[in-house]
Coordinates of C-alpha atoms in Angstrom, one line a residue:
X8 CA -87.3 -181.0 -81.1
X9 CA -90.0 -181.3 -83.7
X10 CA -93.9 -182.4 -83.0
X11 CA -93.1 -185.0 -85.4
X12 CA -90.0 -186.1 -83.9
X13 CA -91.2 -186.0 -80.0
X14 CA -94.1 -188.3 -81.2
X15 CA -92.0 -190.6 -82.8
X16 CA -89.7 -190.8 -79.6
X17 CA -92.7 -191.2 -77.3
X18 CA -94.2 -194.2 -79.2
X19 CA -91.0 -195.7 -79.5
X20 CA -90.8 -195.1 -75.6
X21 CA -94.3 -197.1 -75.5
X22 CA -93.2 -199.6 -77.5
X23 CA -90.3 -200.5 -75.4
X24 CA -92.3 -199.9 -72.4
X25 CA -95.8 -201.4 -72.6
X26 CA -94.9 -203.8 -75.3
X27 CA -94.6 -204.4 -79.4
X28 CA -98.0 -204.2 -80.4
X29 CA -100.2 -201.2 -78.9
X30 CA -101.2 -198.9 -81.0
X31 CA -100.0 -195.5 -80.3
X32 CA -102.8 -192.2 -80.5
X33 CA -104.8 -189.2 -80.0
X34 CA -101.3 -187.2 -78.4
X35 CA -102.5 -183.9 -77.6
X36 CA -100.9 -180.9 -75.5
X37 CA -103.2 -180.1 -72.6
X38 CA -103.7 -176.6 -71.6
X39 CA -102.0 -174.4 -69.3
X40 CA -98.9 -175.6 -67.9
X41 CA -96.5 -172.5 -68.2
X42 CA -94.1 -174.3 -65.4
X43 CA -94.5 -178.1 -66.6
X44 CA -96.0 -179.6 -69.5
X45 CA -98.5 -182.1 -70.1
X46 CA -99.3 -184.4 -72.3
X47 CA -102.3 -186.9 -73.1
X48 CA -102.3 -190.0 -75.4
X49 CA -103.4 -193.5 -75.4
X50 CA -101.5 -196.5 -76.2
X51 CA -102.7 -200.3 -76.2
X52 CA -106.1 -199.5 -74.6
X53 CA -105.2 -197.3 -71.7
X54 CA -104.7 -193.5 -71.7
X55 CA -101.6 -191.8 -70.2
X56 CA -100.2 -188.8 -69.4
X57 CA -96.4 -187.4 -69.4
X58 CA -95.5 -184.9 -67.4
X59 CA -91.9 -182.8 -68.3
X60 CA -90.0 -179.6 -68.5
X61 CA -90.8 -177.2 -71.3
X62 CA -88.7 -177.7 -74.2
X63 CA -85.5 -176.0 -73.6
X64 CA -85.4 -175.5 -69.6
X65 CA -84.0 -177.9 -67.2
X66 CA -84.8 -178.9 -63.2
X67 CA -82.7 -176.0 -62.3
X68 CA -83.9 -173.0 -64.8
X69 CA -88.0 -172.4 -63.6
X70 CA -87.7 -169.6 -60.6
X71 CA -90.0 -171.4 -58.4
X72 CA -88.0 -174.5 -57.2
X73 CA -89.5 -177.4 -58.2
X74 CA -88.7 -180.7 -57.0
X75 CA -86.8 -182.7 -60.0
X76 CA -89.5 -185.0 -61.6
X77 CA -87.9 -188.3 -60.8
X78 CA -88.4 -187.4 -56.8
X79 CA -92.0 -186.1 -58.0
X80 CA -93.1 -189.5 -59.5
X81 CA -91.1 -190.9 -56.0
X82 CA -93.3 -188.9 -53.9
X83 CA -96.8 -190.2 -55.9
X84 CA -96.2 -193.5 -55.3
X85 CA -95.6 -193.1 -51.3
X86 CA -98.8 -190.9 -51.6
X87 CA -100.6 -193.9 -53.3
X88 CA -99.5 -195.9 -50.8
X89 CA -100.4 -193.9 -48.0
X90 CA -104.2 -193.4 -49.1
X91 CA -104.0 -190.2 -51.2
X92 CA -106.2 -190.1 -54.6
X93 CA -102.9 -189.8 -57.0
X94 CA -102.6 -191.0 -60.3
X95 CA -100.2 -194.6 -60.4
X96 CA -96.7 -193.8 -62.4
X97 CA -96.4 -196.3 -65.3
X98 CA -93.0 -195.0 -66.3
X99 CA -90.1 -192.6 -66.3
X100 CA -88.0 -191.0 -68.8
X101 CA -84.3 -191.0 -69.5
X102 CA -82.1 -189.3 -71.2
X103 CA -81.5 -192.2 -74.0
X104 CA -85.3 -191.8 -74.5
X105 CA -84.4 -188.2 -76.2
X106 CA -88.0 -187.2 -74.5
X107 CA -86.1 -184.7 -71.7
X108 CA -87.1 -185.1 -68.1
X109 CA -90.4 -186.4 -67.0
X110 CA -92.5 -189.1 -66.0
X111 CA -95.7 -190.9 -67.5
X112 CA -98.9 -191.6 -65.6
X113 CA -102.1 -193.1 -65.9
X114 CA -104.8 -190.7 -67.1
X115 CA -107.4 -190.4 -64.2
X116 CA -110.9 -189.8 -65.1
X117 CA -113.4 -186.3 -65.1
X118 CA -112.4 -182.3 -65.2
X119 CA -109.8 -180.0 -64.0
X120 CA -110.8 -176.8 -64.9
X121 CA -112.5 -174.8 -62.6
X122 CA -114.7 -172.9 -64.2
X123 CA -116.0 -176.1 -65.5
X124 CA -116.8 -177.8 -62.0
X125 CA -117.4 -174.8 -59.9
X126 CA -121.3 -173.5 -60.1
X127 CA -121.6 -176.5 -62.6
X128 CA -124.7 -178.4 -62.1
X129 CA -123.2 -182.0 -63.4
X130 CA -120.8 -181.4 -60.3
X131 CA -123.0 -180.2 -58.0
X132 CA -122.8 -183.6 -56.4
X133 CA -118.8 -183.5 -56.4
X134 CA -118.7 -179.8 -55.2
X135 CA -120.6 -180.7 -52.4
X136 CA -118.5 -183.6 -51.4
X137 CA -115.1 -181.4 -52.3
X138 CA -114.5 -179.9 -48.1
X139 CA -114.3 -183.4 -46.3
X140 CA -112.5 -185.0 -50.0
X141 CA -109.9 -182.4 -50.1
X142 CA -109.4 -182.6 -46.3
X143 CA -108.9 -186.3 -46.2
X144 CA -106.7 -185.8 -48.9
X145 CA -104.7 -182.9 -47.2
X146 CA -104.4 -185.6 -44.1
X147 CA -103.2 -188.3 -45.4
X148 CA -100.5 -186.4 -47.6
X149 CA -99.5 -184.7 -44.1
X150 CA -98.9 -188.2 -42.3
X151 CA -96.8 -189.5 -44.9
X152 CA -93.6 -191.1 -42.9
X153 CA -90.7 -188.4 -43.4
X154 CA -87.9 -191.5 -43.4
X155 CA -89.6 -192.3 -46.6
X156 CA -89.3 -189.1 -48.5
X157 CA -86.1 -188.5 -51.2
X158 CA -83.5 -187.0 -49.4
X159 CA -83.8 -184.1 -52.4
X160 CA -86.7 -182.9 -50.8
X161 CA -85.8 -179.3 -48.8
X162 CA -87.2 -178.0 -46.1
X163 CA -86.9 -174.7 -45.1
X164 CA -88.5 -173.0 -41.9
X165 CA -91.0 -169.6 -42.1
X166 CA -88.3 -167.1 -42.0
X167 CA -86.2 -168.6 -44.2
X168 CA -89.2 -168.9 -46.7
X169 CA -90.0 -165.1 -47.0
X170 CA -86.3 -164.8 -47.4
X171 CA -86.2 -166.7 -50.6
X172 CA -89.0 -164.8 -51.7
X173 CA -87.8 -161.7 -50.9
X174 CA -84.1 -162.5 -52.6
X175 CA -86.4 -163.2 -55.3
X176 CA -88.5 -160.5 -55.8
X177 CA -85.6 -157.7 -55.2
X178 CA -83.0 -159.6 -57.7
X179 CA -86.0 -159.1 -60.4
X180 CA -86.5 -155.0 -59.1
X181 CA -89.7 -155.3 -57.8
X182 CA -91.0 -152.3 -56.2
X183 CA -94.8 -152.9 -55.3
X184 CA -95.6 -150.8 -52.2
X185 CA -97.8 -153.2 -50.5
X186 CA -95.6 -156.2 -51.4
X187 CA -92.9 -154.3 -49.5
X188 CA -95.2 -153.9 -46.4
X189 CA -96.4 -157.8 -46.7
X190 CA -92.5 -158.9 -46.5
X191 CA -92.0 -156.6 -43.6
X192 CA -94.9 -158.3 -41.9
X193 CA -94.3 -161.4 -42.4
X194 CA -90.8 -161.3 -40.7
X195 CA -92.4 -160.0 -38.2
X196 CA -95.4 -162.3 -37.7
X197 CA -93.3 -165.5 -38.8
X198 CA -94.7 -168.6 -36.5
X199 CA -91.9 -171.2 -35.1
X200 CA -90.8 -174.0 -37.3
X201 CA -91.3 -177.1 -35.4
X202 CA -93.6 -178.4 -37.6
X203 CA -91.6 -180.8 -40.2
X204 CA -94.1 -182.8 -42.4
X205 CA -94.9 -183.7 -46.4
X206 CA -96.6 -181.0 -47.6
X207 CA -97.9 -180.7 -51.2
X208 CA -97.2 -177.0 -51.6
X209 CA -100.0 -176.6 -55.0
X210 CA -103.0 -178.2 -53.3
X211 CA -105.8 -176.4 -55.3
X212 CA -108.7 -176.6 -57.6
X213 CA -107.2 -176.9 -61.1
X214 CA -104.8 -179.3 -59.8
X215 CA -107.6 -181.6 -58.6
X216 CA -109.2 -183.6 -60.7
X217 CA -112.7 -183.9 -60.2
X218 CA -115.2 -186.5 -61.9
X219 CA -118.8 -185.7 -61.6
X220 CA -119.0 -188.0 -58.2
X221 CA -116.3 -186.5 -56.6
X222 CA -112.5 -186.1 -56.5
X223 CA -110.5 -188.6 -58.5
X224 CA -107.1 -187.9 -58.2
X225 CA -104.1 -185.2 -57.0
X226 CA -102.4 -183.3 -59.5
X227 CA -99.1 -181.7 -60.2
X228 CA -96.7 -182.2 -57.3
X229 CA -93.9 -180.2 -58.5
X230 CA -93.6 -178.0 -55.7
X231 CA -93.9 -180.6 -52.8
X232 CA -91.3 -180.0 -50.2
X233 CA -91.3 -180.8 -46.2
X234 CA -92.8 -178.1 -43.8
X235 CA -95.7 -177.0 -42.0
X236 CA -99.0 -178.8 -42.6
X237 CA -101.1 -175.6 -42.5
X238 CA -99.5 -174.1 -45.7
X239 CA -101.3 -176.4 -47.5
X240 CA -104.6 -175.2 -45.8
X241 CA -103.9 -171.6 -46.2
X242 CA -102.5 -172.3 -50.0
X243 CA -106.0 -173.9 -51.3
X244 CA -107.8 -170.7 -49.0
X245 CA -105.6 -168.3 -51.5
X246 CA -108.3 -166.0 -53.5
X247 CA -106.5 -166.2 -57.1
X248 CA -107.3 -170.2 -56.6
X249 CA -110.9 -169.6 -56.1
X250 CA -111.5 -169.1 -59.9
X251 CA -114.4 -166.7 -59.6
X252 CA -116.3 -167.3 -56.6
X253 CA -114.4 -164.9 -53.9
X254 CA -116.9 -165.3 -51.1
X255 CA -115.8 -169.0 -51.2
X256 CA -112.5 -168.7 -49.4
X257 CA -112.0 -172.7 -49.5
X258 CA -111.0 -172.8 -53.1
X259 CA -114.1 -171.5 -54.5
X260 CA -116.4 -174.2 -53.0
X261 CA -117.0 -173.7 -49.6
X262 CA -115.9 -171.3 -46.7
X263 CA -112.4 -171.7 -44.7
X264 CA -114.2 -172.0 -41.3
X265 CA -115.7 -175.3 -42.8
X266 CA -113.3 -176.3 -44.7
X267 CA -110.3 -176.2 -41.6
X268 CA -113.0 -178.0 -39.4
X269 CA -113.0 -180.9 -42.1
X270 CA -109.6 -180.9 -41.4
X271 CA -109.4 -181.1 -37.8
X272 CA -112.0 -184.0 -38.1
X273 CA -110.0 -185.8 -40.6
X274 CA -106.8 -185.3 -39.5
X275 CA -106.8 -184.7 -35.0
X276 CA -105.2 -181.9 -35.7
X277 CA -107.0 -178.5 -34.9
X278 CA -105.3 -175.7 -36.4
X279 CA -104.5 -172.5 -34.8
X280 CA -105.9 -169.1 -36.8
X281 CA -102.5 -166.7 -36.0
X282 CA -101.0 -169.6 -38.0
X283 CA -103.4 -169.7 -40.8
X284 CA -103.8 -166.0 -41.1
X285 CA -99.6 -166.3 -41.6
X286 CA -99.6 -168.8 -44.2
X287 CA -102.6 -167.3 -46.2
X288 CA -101.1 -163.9 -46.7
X289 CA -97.9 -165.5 -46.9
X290 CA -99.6 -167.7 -49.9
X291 CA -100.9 -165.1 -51.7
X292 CA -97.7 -163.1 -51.8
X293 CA -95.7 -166.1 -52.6
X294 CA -98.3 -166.2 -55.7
X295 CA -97.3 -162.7 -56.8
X296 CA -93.8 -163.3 -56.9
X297 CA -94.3 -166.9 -59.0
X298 CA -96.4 -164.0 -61.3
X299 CA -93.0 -162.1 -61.2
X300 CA -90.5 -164.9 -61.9
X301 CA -92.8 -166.6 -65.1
X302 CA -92.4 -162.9 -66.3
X303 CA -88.8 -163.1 -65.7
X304 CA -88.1 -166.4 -67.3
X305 CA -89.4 -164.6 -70.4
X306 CA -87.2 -161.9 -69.9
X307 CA -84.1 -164.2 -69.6
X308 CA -85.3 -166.4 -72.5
X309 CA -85.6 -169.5 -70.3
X310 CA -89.3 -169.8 -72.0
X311 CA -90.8 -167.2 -74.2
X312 CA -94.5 -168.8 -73.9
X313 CA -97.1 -165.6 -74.5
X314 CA -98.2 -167.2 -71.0
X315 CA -95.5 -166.4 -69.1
X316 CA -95.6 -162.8 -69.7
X317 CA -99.4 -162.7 -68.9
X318 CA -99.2 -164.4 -65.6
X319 CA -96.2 -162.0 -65.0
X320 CA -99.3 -159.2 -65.1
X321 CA -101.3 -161.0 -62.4
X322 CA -99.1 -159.1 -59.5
X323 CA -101.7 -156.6 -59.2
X324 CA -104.6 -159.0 -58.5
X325 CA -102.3 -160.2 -55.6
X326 CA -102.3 -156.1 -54.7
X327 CA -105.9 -156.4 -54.2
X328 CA -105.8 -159.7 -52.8
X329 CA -103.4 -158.1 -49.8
X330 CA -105.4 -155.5 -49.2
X331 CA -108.5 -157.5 -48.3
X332 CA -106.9 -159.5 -46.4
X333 CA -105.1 -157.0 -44.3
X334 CA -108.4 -155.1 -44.1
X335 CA -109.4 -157.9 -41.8
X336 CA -106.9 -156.4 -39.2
X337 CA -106.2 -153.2 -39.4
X338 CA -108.2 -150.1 -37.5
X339 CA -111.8 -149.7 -38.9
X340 CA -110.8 -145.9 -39.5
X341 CA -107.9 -146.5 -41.9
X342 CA -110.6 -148.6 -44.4
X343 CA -112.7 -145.4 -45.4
X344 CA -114.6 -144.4 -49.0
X345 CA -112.8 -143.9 -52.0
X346 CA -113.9 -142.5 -55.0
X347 CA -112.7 -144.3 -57.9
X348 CA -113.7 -145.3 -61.1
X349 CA -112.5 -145.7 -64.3
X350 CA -112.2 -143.2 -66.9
X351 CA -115.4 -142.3 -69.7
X352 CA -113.5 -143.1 -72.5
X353 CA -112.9 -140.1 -75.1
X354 CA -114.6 -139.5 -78.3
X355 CA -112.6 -140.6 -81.0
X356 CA -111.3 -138.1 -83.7
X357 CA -109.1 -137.3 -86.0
X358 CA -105.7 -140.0 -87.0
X359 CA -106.2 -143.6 -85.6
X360 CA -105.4 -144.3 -81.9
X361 CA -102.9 -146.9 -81.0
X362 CA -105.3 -147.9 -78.2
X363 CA -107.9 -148.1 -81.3
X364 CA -104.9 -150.2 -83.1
X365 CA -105.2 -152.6 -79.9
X366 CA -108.9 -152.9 -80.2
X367 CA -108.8 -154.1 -83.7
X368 CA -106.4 -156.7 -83.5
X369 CA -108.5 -157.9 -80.2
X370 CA -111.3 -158.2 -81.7
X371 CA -110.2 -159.9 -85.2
X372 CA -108.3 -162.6 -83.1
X373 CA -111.7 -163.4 -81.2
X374 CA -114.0 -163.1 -84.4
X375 CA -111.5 -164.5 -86.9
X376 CA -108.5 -166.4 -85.5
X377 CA -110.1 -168.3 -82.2
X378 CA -113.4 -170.0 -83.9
X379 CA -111.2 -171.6 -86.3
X380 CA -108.8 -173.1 -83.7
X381 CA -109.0 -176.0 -80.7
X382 CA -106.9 -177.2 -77.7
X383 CA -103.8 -175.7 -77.2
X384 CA -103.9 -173.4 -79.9
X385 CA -107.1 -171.8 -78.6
X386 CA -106.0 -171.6 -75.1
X387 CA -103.1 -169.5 -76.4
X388 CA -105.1 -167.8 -78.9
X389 CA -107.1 -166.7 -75.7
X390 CA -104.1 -165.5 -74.0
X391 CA -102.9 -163.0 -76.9
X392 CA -106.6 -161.9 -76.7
X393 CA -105.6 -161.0 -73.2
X394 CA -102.4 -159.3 -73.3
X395 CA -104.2 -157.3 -76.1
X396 CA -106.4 -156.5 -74.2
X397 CA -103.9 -155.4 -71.4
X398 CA -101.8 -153.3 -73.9
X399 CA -104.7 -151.3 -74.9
X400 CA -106.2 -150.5 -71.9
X401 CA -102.5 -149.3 -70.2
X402 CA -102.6 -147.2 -73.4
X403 CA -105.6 -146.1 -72.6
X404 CA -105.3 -145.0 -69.2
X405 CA -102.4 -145.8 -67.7
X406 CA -100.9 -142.2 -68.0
X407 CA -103.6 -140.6 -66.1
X408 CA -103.2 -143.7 -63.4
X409 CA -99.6 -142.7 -63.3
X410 CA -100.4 -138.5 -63.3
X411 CA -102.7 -139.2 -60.2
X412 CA -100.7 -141.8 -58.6
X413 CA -97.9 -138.8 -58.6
X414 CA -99.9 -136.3 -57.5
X415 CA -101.4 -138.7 -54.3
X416 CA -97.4 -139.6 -53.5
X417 CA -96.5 -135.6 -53.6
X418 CA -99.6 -135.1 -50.9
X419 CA -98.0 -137.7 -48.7
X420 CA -94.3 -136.5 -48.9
X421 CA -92.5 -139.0 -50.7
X422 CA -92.1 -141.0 -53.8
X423 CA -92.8 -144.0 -55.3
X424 CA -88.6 -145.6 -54.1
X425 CA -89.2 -144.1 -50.7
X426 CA -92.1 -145.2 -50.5
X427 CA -90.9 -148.7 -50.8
X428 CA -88.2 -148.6 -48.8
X429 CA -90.2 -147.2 -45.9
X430 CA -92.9 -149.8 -45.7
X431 CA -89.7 -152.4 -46.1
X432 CA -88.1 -151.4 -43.4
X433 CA -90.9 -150.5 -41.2
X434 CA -89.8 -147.0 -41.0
X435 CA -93.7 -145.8 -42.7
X436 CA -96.9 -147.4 -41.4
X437 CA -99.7 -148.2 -43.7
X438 CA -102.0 -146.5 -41.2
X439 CA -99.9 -142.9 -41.7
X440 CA -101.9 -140.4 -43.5
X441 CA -102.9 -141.1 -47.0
X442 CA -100.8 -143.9 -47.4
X443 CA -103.4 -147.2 -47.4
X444 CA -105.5 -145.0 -49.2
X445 CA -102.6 -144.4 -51.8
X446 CA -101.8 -148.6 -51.8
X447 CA -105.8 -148.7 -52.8
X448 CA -106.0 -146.9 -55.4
X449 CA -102.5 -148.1 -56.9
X450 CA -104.1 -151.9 -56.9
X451 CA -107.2 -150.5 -58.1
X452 CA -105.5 -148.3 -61.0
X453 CA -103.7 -151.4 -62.1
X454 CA -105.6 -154.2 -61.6
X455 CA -108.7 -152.3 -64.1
X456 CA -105.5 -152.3 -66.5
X457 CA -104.4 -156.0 -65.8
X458 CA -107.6 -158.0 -65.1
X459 CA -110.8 -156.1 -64.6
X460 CA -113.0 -159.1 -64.5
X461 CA -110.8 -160.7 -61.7
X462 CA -113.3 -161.4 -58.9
X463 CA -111.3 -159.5 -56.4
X464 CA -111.9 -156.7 -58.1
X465 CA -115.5 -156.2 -57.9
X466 CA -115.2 -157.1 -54.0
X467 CA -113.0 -154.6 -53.5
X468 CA -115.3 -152.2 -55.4
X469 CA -118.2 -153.0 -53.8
X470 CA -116.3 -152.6 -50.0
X471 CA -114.5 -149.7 -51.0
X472 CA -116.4 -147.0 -52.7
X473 CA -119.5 -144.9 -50.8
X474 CA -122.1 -146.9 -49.9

């Protein structure tokens, strides 16, 4: 479908929907959005946005489950009614409206990008509201009646979870040492399943949007599904959501001691930390395999949006991510030193590099292409200016990454497939000789490649090497 053609649909669907006479304007693509689109525009007064499926896909095609939009825009509505901050549905789409599948909403007010709110003086008043906000929120989402719900919604208990994920992960060929450890740990640290309730399953800044007195409504419900309330607290605790600020477990804006305390207060409900500490690693794995399946979807030309393949580089901030986090409970003696940096980059002689080659084209799609652009088309421009970035430094140094990751597996005894299945199957500890040592460095070899300003990054750094 043509630009041209999609706005001529949607004001027809305005016309037919809000009545004759509004005048239909200002449709423009909002950014991100690599699983869902959306859409802003203003007809007759009011503003709206439509939420739908990228152009070609349908319910069924996105690897990461999400509920079909007509049981989304269901699902709002019994939030609204139940107290929780969501936008009101004004309409839903059909397949005579030649728009594909989605729903349209009113526009609520103020900011979604974090690195807009976050640190932001003009929110400073929001961000310190954001702990007891999002709790309340959380709360009243979690005592939505089940009898209510669309019977599409799925539940599916702990173990069955990290068996999707796992089915998953192996049908793409993953083979990340420490994911294969986290999956093995998971089974075995899975809690019971007796707790059935609406959860919203993407509770987190960016999908909050925030007006400069506080929160003002609750985005993107795509992946709402019934299950255990404390997923949802663990989920917004995640470090890739806390956009920068890593010390701030609570999405960036305040501490997850605080922020679970709000919740216990809001909703009578304390919540138990063996739990949490299960649902937050189990979070931020679940986050490296959605990394794996955009890059997938690419792959299978479901969606060949430049952001897919991006965020299908992002596994190795989860690598770092893991490691933190199980640094919290393994033996003080396994965490020791390591001395690691990247590599002094080498004079440059003699025929042009293709890492040069990279450089170039980085830099004259910053300088030249990106001041010239807005919106959407920035937002992407940024994201070739990323996997440029990406391709140059792998060319850089990723074969001297890969020379000394070989030479650290041949010290241990095995390589990189036995490795895996090892740690899989439990049959290798992370605490044997030279092995958490070995996962280190790996997420720190890749992530410099992938990300090197991701927050985690520099945490890890700073914990890691000599003091």
């Amino acid at each position: 479908m043509t630009d041209e053609l999609f706005e001529e649909k949607l004001e027809a669907y305005c016309k037919a929907t809000f009545g004759a006479e509004g005048e239909f304007s200002e449709l423009r693509r909002l950014s991100g959005g690599a699983s869902m689109e959306s859409w802003a525009f203003a007809y007759g007064g009011e503003e709206f946005v439509l939420r739908r499926l990228p152009t070609g896909l349908s319910a069924d095609d996105d690897g990461l489950r999400g509920v079909p939009l007509s049981a989304q825009a269901d699902i709002i509505e019994l939030a609204c009614s139940a107290g929780v901050t969501a936008p009101q549905v004004r309409g839903r789409l059909k397949p005579e409206h030649g728009l594909g599948e989605g729903f349209i909403m009113a526009k609520a007010e103020g900011e979604t990008l974090p690195h807009k709110i976050l640190g932001n003086p003009e929110f400073a008043e929001a961000e310190a509201s954001l702990t007891e906000q999002c709790a309340r929120e959380l709360a009243a989402i979690h005592k939505v009646p089940l009898a209510s719900l669309p019977a599409s919604l799925e539940y599916f208990s702990p173990a069955e979870l990290i068996r999707v994920q796992k089915d998953k992960y192996d049908e793409i060929g993953g083979q990340i040492p420490i994911y294969e450890y986290v999956f093995h740990w998971l089974e075995q640290n899975a809690p019971d399943a007796s707790d059935k309730y609406l959860v919203h399953g993407d509770f987190r800044m960016g999908n909050l949007m925030i007006a400069q007195e506080g929160l003002s409504a609750v985005l993107d419900w795509e992946l709402a599904r019934i299950g255990d309330p404390v997923q949802d607290l663990a989920y917004l605790c995640t470090p890739s959501w806390r956009f920068g600020h890593y010390e701030k477990a609570a999405g960036g804006f305040d501490s997850a001691t605080s922020f679970l305390r709000a919740y216990a207060a809001a909703s009578g409900a304390e919540v138990d930390p063996d739990r949490f500490r299960f649902w937050l690693i189990y979070s931020t794995l679940w986050w490296g395999i959605a990394c794996m399946v955009m890059g997938q979807i690419w792959r299978s030309h479901g969606d060949r949006s430049l952001e897919r393949t991006v965020i299908g580089r992002r596994v190795s901030e989860v690598e770092i991510d893991l490691a933190l986090l199980f640094e919290e409970i393994l033996p003080d003696n396994i965490c020791t030193p390591l001395d690691w940096s990247t590599p002094d980059p080498e004079p440059a002689s003699g025929e042009t590099g293709y890492d040069e080659l990279l450089t170039a084209l980085g830099e004259w799609n910053m300088e030249q292409v990106q001041p010239g652009l807005q919106g959407h088309d920035k937002f992407q421009s940024r994201v070739a200016g990323n996997a440029l970035g990406i391709a140059q430094r792998q060319t850089e140094w990723g074969p001297g990454f890969r020379d000394a990751a070989n030479a650290r597996l041949a010290a241990i005894g095995y390589d990189h497939r036995q490795l895996c299945s090892g740690l899989s199957e439990g049959e290798i500890e992370i605490t044997g000789s030279g092995v958490w040592d070995h996962l280190r460095l790996s997420a720190l070899e890749r992530l410099s490649i992938d990300q090197p300003k991701y927050a985690g990054l520099k945490v890890a750094l700073n914990k890691w090497r000599p003091s």
